[in-house]
Amino acid sequence: MRCMMSCKRTFERIVRSILLMSIVLYILFTNNQRTLADEMPSVISFDGTYTYDRMVYDAQVLSIYYPDVISLSFEGQTALGRQILIMKLGNPGAPVQILVHASIHAREYYVTPLVMKMAEYYAANEKELLQSVCFTIVPMANPDGVSIAQFGASAASDINYQTFINYLGHFGMWKANANGVDINRNFPTGWGNAKTKSDVNSYAYYGGTEPSTEVETLVLENLLLENNFNAYIAYHMRGNVIYFYAPTCSPEIFAASKLIATTIHNTNGYRIIVDADEETPNGSFADFAQIVCNVPGCTIECGTKLPPNGASAQNSFYTQNLMGWKNVAGLFLQIK
């Protein structure tokens, strides 16, 4: 069975490679005088299961269609051998720099095609904005976990990982990576302080043996430490709500994050929540970004149902959130 699945995946990769090469040849040799954007069909679709391989393929197509504003890189290597895709959308030297990430929690993977489709729209329609703004996008911050949430233990080819994943179970509710570590509990700021936590490897809430043990964590940490971001936007599911408060952040970061959250609220209509009961950070991405790196931002929780339910809601996610990036960027363009 494993051999058949491996052969199927190999065949699918070959087909994708052939399709991608066909696109390259078309772009290189077409004599049509219309602009490339006029020729381009929609790339990102919400139909079916949006897998890691599908995301990588779509990103490659977008980088070919829009080479002036999209470039790709891959960082780290996860426990199951996947690299984390990083997409630069806009002018890398732009005065405004914004970090966007999605699917740090595996079971929330509908937000990956959301940010991919938003990136496609901006590449095709917001060229002027992208001269002054660069969005660094991590569309699937936890690719192993997403694959487990989608396919269970078969997401791993290694028999030991398959046994381990099967032992932990709860695939449909899986938040962690392949090591059973919740990435959004693994950052050093307030590590181990989460009220909801597991003391052992689990499908959710386990912060690891110590901070920053996971490749996925380190990729996001390094992005924050190595770039001068004006803001971040993190996409999660569910609740149609917005969070922005990181306990013990400075008053300046609090005010900036509140302004970003309000701007997003005015865009998508989601309710803003400030959890004033949280007195200490808990090892989350937001804690590290706001408290250590002084990068303001907010977390957007889309929808009311987790995958695979509520697939039809993805179109509403897209409509509600589409102008969020532009509106947040506008805050900093005004300052500039």
Coordinates of C-alpha atoms in Angstrom, one line a residue:
M1 CA 0.0 0.0 0.0
R2 CA 2.8 2.4 0.9
C3 CA 4.6 1.6 -2.3
M4 CA 1.4 2.3 -4.3
M5 CA 1.0 5.7 -2.5
S6 CA 4.6 6.6 -3.1
C7 CA 4.3 5.8 -6.8
K8 CA 1.1 7.8 -7.0
R9 CA 2.8 10.8 -5.4
T10 CA 5.8 10.5 -7.7
F11 CA 3.5 10.4 -10.7
E12 CA 1.6 13.5 -9.5
R13 CA 4.9 15.4 -9.1
I14 CA 5.9 14.4 -12.7
V15 CA 2.6 15.6 -14.0
R16 CA 2.9 18.9 -12.1
S17 CA 6.5 19.4 -13.5
I18 CA 5.2 18.8 -17.0
L19 CA 2.4 21.3 -16.6
L20 CA 4.8 23.8 -15.1
M21 CA 7.2 23.4 -18.0
S22 CA 4.3 23.9 -20.4
I23 CA 3.5 27.2 -18.8
V24 CA 7.2 28.3 -19.0
L25 CA 7.3 27.5 -22.7
Y26 CA 4.1 29.3 -23.3
I27 CA 5.3 32.4 -21.7
L28 CA 8.7 32.3 -23.4
F29 CA 7.4 31.7 -26.9
T30 CA 3.9 33.2 -27.2
N31 CA 3.7 36.0 -29.7
N32 CA 0.4 37.4 -28.5
Q33 CA 0.6 41.2 -28.0
R34 CA -1.8 41.3 -25.0
T35 CA -0.3 41.7 -21.6
L36 CA 0.5 38.6 -19.6
A37 CA -2.0 39.5 -16.9
D38 CA -4.7 39.5 -19.6
E39 CA -3.8 36.0 -20.6
M40 CA -3.6 34.5 -17.1
P41 CA -6.3 32.3 -15.9
S42 CA -7.0 32.2 -12.2
V43 CA -4.4 30.0 -10.5
I44 CA -5.6 29.6 -6.9
S45 CA -8.8 27.6 -6.4
F46 CA -10.6 26.7 -3.2
D47 CA -11.9 23.5 -4.7
G48 CA -10.7 20.2 -3.3
T49 CA -7.9 19.6 -0.7
Y50 CA -5.3 22.3 -0.7
T51 CA -2.1 20.3 0.0
Y52 CA 1.5 21.3 0.5
D53 CA 2.5 20.0 -3.0
R54 CA -0.4 21.9 -4.6
M55 CA 0.7 25.1 -2.8
V56 CA 4.2 24.8 -4.0
Y57 CA 3.1 24.2 -7.5
D58 CA 0.7 27.2 -7.4
A59 CA 3.5 29.4 -6.0
Q60 CA 5.8 28.4 -8.8
V61 CA 3.2 29.2 -11.4
L62 CA 2.5 32.6 -9.8
S63 CA 6.2 33.4 -9.8
I64 CA 6.3 32.7 -13.5
Y65 CA 3.2 34.7 -14.3
Y66 CA 4.3 37.7 -12.1
P67 CA 8.1 37.6 -12.0
D68 CA 8.2 41.4 -11.4
V69 CA 6.5 41.1 -8.0
I70 CA 6.8 37.5 -6.8
S71 CA 9.9 35.6 -5.8
L72 CA 10.1 32.4 -3.8
S73 CA 12.5 30.8 -1.4
F74 CA 12.4 27.7 0.8
E75 CA 13.8 27.6 4.3
G76 CA 14.5 24.8 6.8
Q77 CA 13.6 21.1 6.5
T78 CA 10.8 19.7 8.6
A79 CA 10.8 16.4 10.4
L80 CA 9.0 14.8 7.4
G81 CA 11.3 16.4 4.8
R82 CA 9.3 19.4 3.7
Q83 CA 10.7 22.9 3.2
I84 CA 8.8 25.9 4.3
L85 CA 7.8 28.2 1.4
I86 CA 8.4 31.9 1.7
M87 CA 6.9 34.2 -0.9
K88 CA 8.1 37.7 -1.4
L89 CA 5.2 39.8 -2.9
G90 CA 6.3 43.3 -4.0
N91 CA 9.5 45.3 -4.0
P92 CA 12.0 43.6 -1.6
G93 CA 13.6 47.0 -0.9
A94 CA 10.3 48.7 -0.3
P95 CA 10.0 51.1 2.7
V96 CA 7.1 49.2 4.1
Q97 CA 7.6 45.5 5.0
I98 CA 4.8 43.3 6.3
L99 CA 5.0 39.7 7.4
V100 CA 2.0 37.4 6.7
H101 CA 1.8 33.8 7.9
A102 CA -0.9 31.1 7.9
S103 CA -1.6 27.6 9.1
I104 CA 0.8 27.6 12.0
H105 CA -1.9 25.3 13.5
A106 CA -2.3 22.3 11.2
R107 CA -6.1 21.8 11.4
E108 CA -6.7 25.4 10.3
Y109 CA -5.4 24.9 6.8
Y110 CA -8.2 26.7 4.9
V111 CA -6.3 29.9 5.5
T112 CA -3.4 28.7 3.3
P113 CA -5.4 29.0 0.0
L114 CA -6.9 32.3 1.4
V115 CA -3.5 34.0 1.6
M116 CA -2.4 32.4 -1.7
K117 CA -5.4 33.8 -3.6
M118 CA -4.9 37.2 -1.9
A119 CA -1.3 37.2 -3.1
E120 CA -2.5 36.3 -6.7
Y121 CA -5.0 39.2 -6.6
Y122 CA -2.3 41.7 -5.4
A123 CA 0.2 40.5 -8.0
A124 CA -2.3 41.1 -10.8
N125 CA -4.0 44.2 -9.6
E126 CA -1.9 46.2 -7.1
K127 CA 1.3 46.8 -8.9
E128 CA 1.5 50.4 -7.8
L129 CA 1.1 49.5 -4.1
L130 CA 3.7 46.7 -4.5
Q131 CA 6.3 49.3 -5.5
S132 CA 6.2 50.7 -2.0
V133 CA 5.3 47.6 0.0
C134 CA 6.7 44.1 0.3
F135 CA 4.7 41.3 1.9
T136 CA 6.7 38.4 3.1
I137 CA 4.2 35.5 3.1
V138 CA 4.6 32.1 4.8
P139 CA 1.4 30.5 3.5
M140 CA 1.8 27.2 5.3
A141 CA 4.0 27.6 8.4
N142 CA 3.4 24.0 9.6
P143 CA 3.4 21.9 6.4
D144 CA 3.9 18.5 8.2
G145 CA 1.1 19.2 10.5
V146 CA -1.3 20.3 7.7
S147 CA -0.5 17.1 5.9
I148 CA -1.3 15.0 9.0
A149 CA -4.5 16.9 9.5
Q150 CA -5.4 16.1 5.9
F151 CA -4.2 12.6 5.5
G152 CA -3.4 11.2 9.0
A153 CA -0.3 9.0 9.5
S154 CA 0.1 8.5 5.7
A155 CA 1.5 12.0 5.6
A156 CA 4.8 10.4 6.7
S157 CA 6.7 7.8 4.7
D158 CA 8.9 6.9 7.7
I159 CA 7.4 3.9 9.6
N160 CA 8.5 5.3 13.0
Y161 CA 6.7 8.6 12.4
Q162 CA 3.7 6.7 11.1
T163 CA 3.6 4.7 14.4
F164 CA 4.1 7.9 16.5
I165 CA 1.4 9.9 14.7
N166 CA -1.1 7.0 14.9
Y167 CA -0.3 6.7 18.6
L168 CA -1.2 10.4 19.2
G169 CA -4.3 10.2 17.0
H170 CA -6.9 13.0 16.7
F171 CA -5.9 13.8 13.1
G172 CA -8.9 16.0 12.4
M173 CA -8.0 18.2 15.5
W174 CA -4.3 18.1 14.9
K175 CA -2.6 21.4 15.7
A176 CA 1.0 20.4 16.2
N177 CA 3.9 19.5 13.8
A178 CA 5.1 16.0 13.1
N179 CA 7.0 15.9 16.4
G180 CA 3.8 16.5 18.4
V181 CA 4.9 20.1 19.3
D182 CA 2.5 23.0 19.0
I183 CA 4.5 25.6 17.2
N184 CA 2.4 28.4 18.7
R185 CA 3.6 27.3 22.1
N186 CA 7.3 26.8 21.2
F187 CA 8.5 30.4 21.0
P188 CA 10.8 31.6 23.8
T189 CA 8.8 34.5 25.1
G190 CA 6.7 33.1 28.0
W191 CA 7.5 29.5 27.0
G192 CA 5.7 27.0 29.3
N193 CA 3.3 29.6 30.7
A194 CA 0.2 28.7 28.6
K195 CA -2.9 27.9 30.6
T196 CA -4.0 25.3 28.1
K197 CA -1.0 22.9 27.6
S198 CA 0.1 19.4 27.4
D199 CA 3.1 18.1 29.3
V200 CA 3.9 15.4 26.7
N201 CA 4.0 15.2 22.9
S202 CA 0.5 15.6 21.6
Y203 CA -1.7 16.6 18.7
A204 CA -2.1 20.0 20.4
Y205 CA -0.8 22.3 23.1
Y206 CA 2.6 20.7 23.8
G207 CA 5.3 23.4 23.8
G208 CA 8.3 21.1 23.4
T209 CA 11.1 20.1 25.8
E210 CA 12.5 23.7 25.6
P211 CA 11.9 26.8 23.5
S212 CA 12.7 27.0 19.8
T213 CA 13.3 23.3 19.3
E214 CA 11.3 23.1 16.1
V215 CA 12.4 24.0 12.5
E216 CA 9.0 25.7 11.9
T217 CA 9.5 28.0 15.0
L218 CA 13.1 28.9 13.9
V219 CA 12.0 29.9 10.4
L220 CA 9.5 32.4 11.8
E221 CA 11.9 33.6 14.5
N222 CA 14.7 34.2 11.9
L223 CA 12.3 36.1 9.6
L224 CA 11.4 38.4 12.5
L225 CA 15.0 38.9 13.7
E226 CA 16.6 39.3 10.2
N227 CA 14.0 41.7 8.7
N228 CA 12.8 45.1 9.7
F229 CA 9.0 44.4 9.6
N230 CA 6.6 47.2 10.2
A231 CA 3.8 44.8 11.0
Y232 CA 2.6 41.2 11.0
I233 CA -0.7 39.6 10.1
A234 CA -1.3 36.0 11.3
Y235 CA -4.2 33.9 9.9
H236 CA -5.9 31.3 12.0
M237 CA -9.3 29.7 12.3
R238 CA -12.0 30.0 13.8
G239 CA -14.5 32.5 15.4
N240 CA -14.5 35.5 13.0
V241 CA -12.5 37.4 15.6
I242 CA -9.3 39.4 15.8
Y243 CA -6.7 39.3 18.6
F244 CA -3.9 41.8 19.0
Y245 CA -2.8 41.8 22.7
A246 CA 0.5 40.3 23.8
P247 CA 0.9 40.6 27.6
T248 CA 3.8 42.8 28.7
C249 CA 4.3 44.4 25.3
S250 CA 5.2 48.1 25.4
P251 CA 2.5 50.7 25.3
E252 CA 3.7 51.8 21.8
I253 CA 3.4 48.3 20.4
F254 CA 0.0 47.8 22.1
A255 CA -1.3 51.0 20.5
A256 CA 0.1 50.1 17.0
S257 CA -1.3 46.6 17.3
K258 CA -4.7 48.0 18.3
L259 CA -4.6 50.3 15.3
I260 CA -3.8 47.4 13.0
A261 CA -6.6 45.3 14.5
T262 CA -9.0 48.1 14.1
T263 CA -8.0 48.5 10.5
I264 CA -8.6 44.8 9.9
H265 CA -11.9 45.0 11.7
N266 CA -13.0 47.9 9.5
T267 CA -12.1 45.7 6.5
N268 CA -13.6 42.3 7.4
G269 CA -16.1 43.1 10.2
Y270 CA -14.7 40.6 12.6
R271 CA -15.0 41.3 16.3
I272 CA -11.9 42.4 18.2
I273 CA -11.1 40.6 21.4
V274 CA -8.6 41.7 24.1
D275 CA -8.0 39.0 26.6
A276 CA -7.2 41.2 29.6
D277 CA -7.0 38.1 31.8
E278 CA -3.7 37.1 30.1
E279 CA -1.1 38.6 32.4
T280 CA 2.0 36.8 31.0
P281 CA 3.1 35.7 27.5
N282 CA 2.7 32.0 26.7
G283 CA 5.3 31.1 24.0
S284 CA 3.2 32.2 21.0
F285 CA 4.4 33.8 17.8
A286 CA 2.6 37.1 18.7
D287 CA 4.4 37.2 22.1
F288 CA 7.8 36.9 20.4
A289 CA 7.0 39.3 17.6
Q290 CA 5.6 42.1 19.8
I291 CA 7.7 41.7 23.0
V292 CA 11.1 40.7 21.7
C293 CA 11.1 42.1 18.1
N294 CA 8.8 45.1 18.7
V295 CA 6.7 44.3 15.6
P296 CA 3.1 45.1 16.1
G297 CA 0.3 43.1 14.5
C298 CA -2.8 41.0 14.9
T299 CA -4.2 37.5 14.6
I300 CA -7.2 36.9 12.4
E301 CA -9.4 34.0 13.2
C302 CA -11.5 33.1 10.0
G303 CA -14.8 31.3 9.9
T304 CA -16.8 29.3 12.3
K305 CA -16.0 25.7 11.3
L306 CA -12.7 23.9 11.0
P307 CA -11.8 21.9 7.9
P308 CA -13.0 19.8 6.3
N309 CA -16.4 21.3 7.2
G310 CA -17.3 24.7 5.9
A311 CA -15.3 24.6 2.7
S312 CA -17.8 26.9 1.0
A313 CA -17.0 29.6 3.5
Q314 CA -13.6 30.1 2.0
N315 CA -15.0 32.4 -0.7
S316 CA -16.4 34.6 2.1
F317 CA -13.0 34.6 3.9
Y318 CA -11.5 35.9 0.7
T319 CA -14.1 38.7 0.1
Q320 CA -14.0 39.8 3.7
N321 CA -10.2 39.9 4.0
L322 CA -9.0 40.9 0.5
M323 CA -8.3 44.6 1.2
G324 CA -6.8 44.0 4.6
W325 CA -3.2 43.9 3.4
K326 CA -3.7 47.1 1.5
N327 CA -5.4 48.9 4.3
V328 CA -2.7 47.9 6.9
A329 CA 0.0 48.9 4.5
G330 CA -1.7 52.3 4.1
L331 CA -1.2 53.0 7.8
F332 CA 2.6 52.8 7.3
L333 CA 2.7 54.5 3.9
Q334 CA 1.0 57.5 5.6
I335 CA 3.7 57.6 8.2
K336 CA 6.4 57.4 5.5

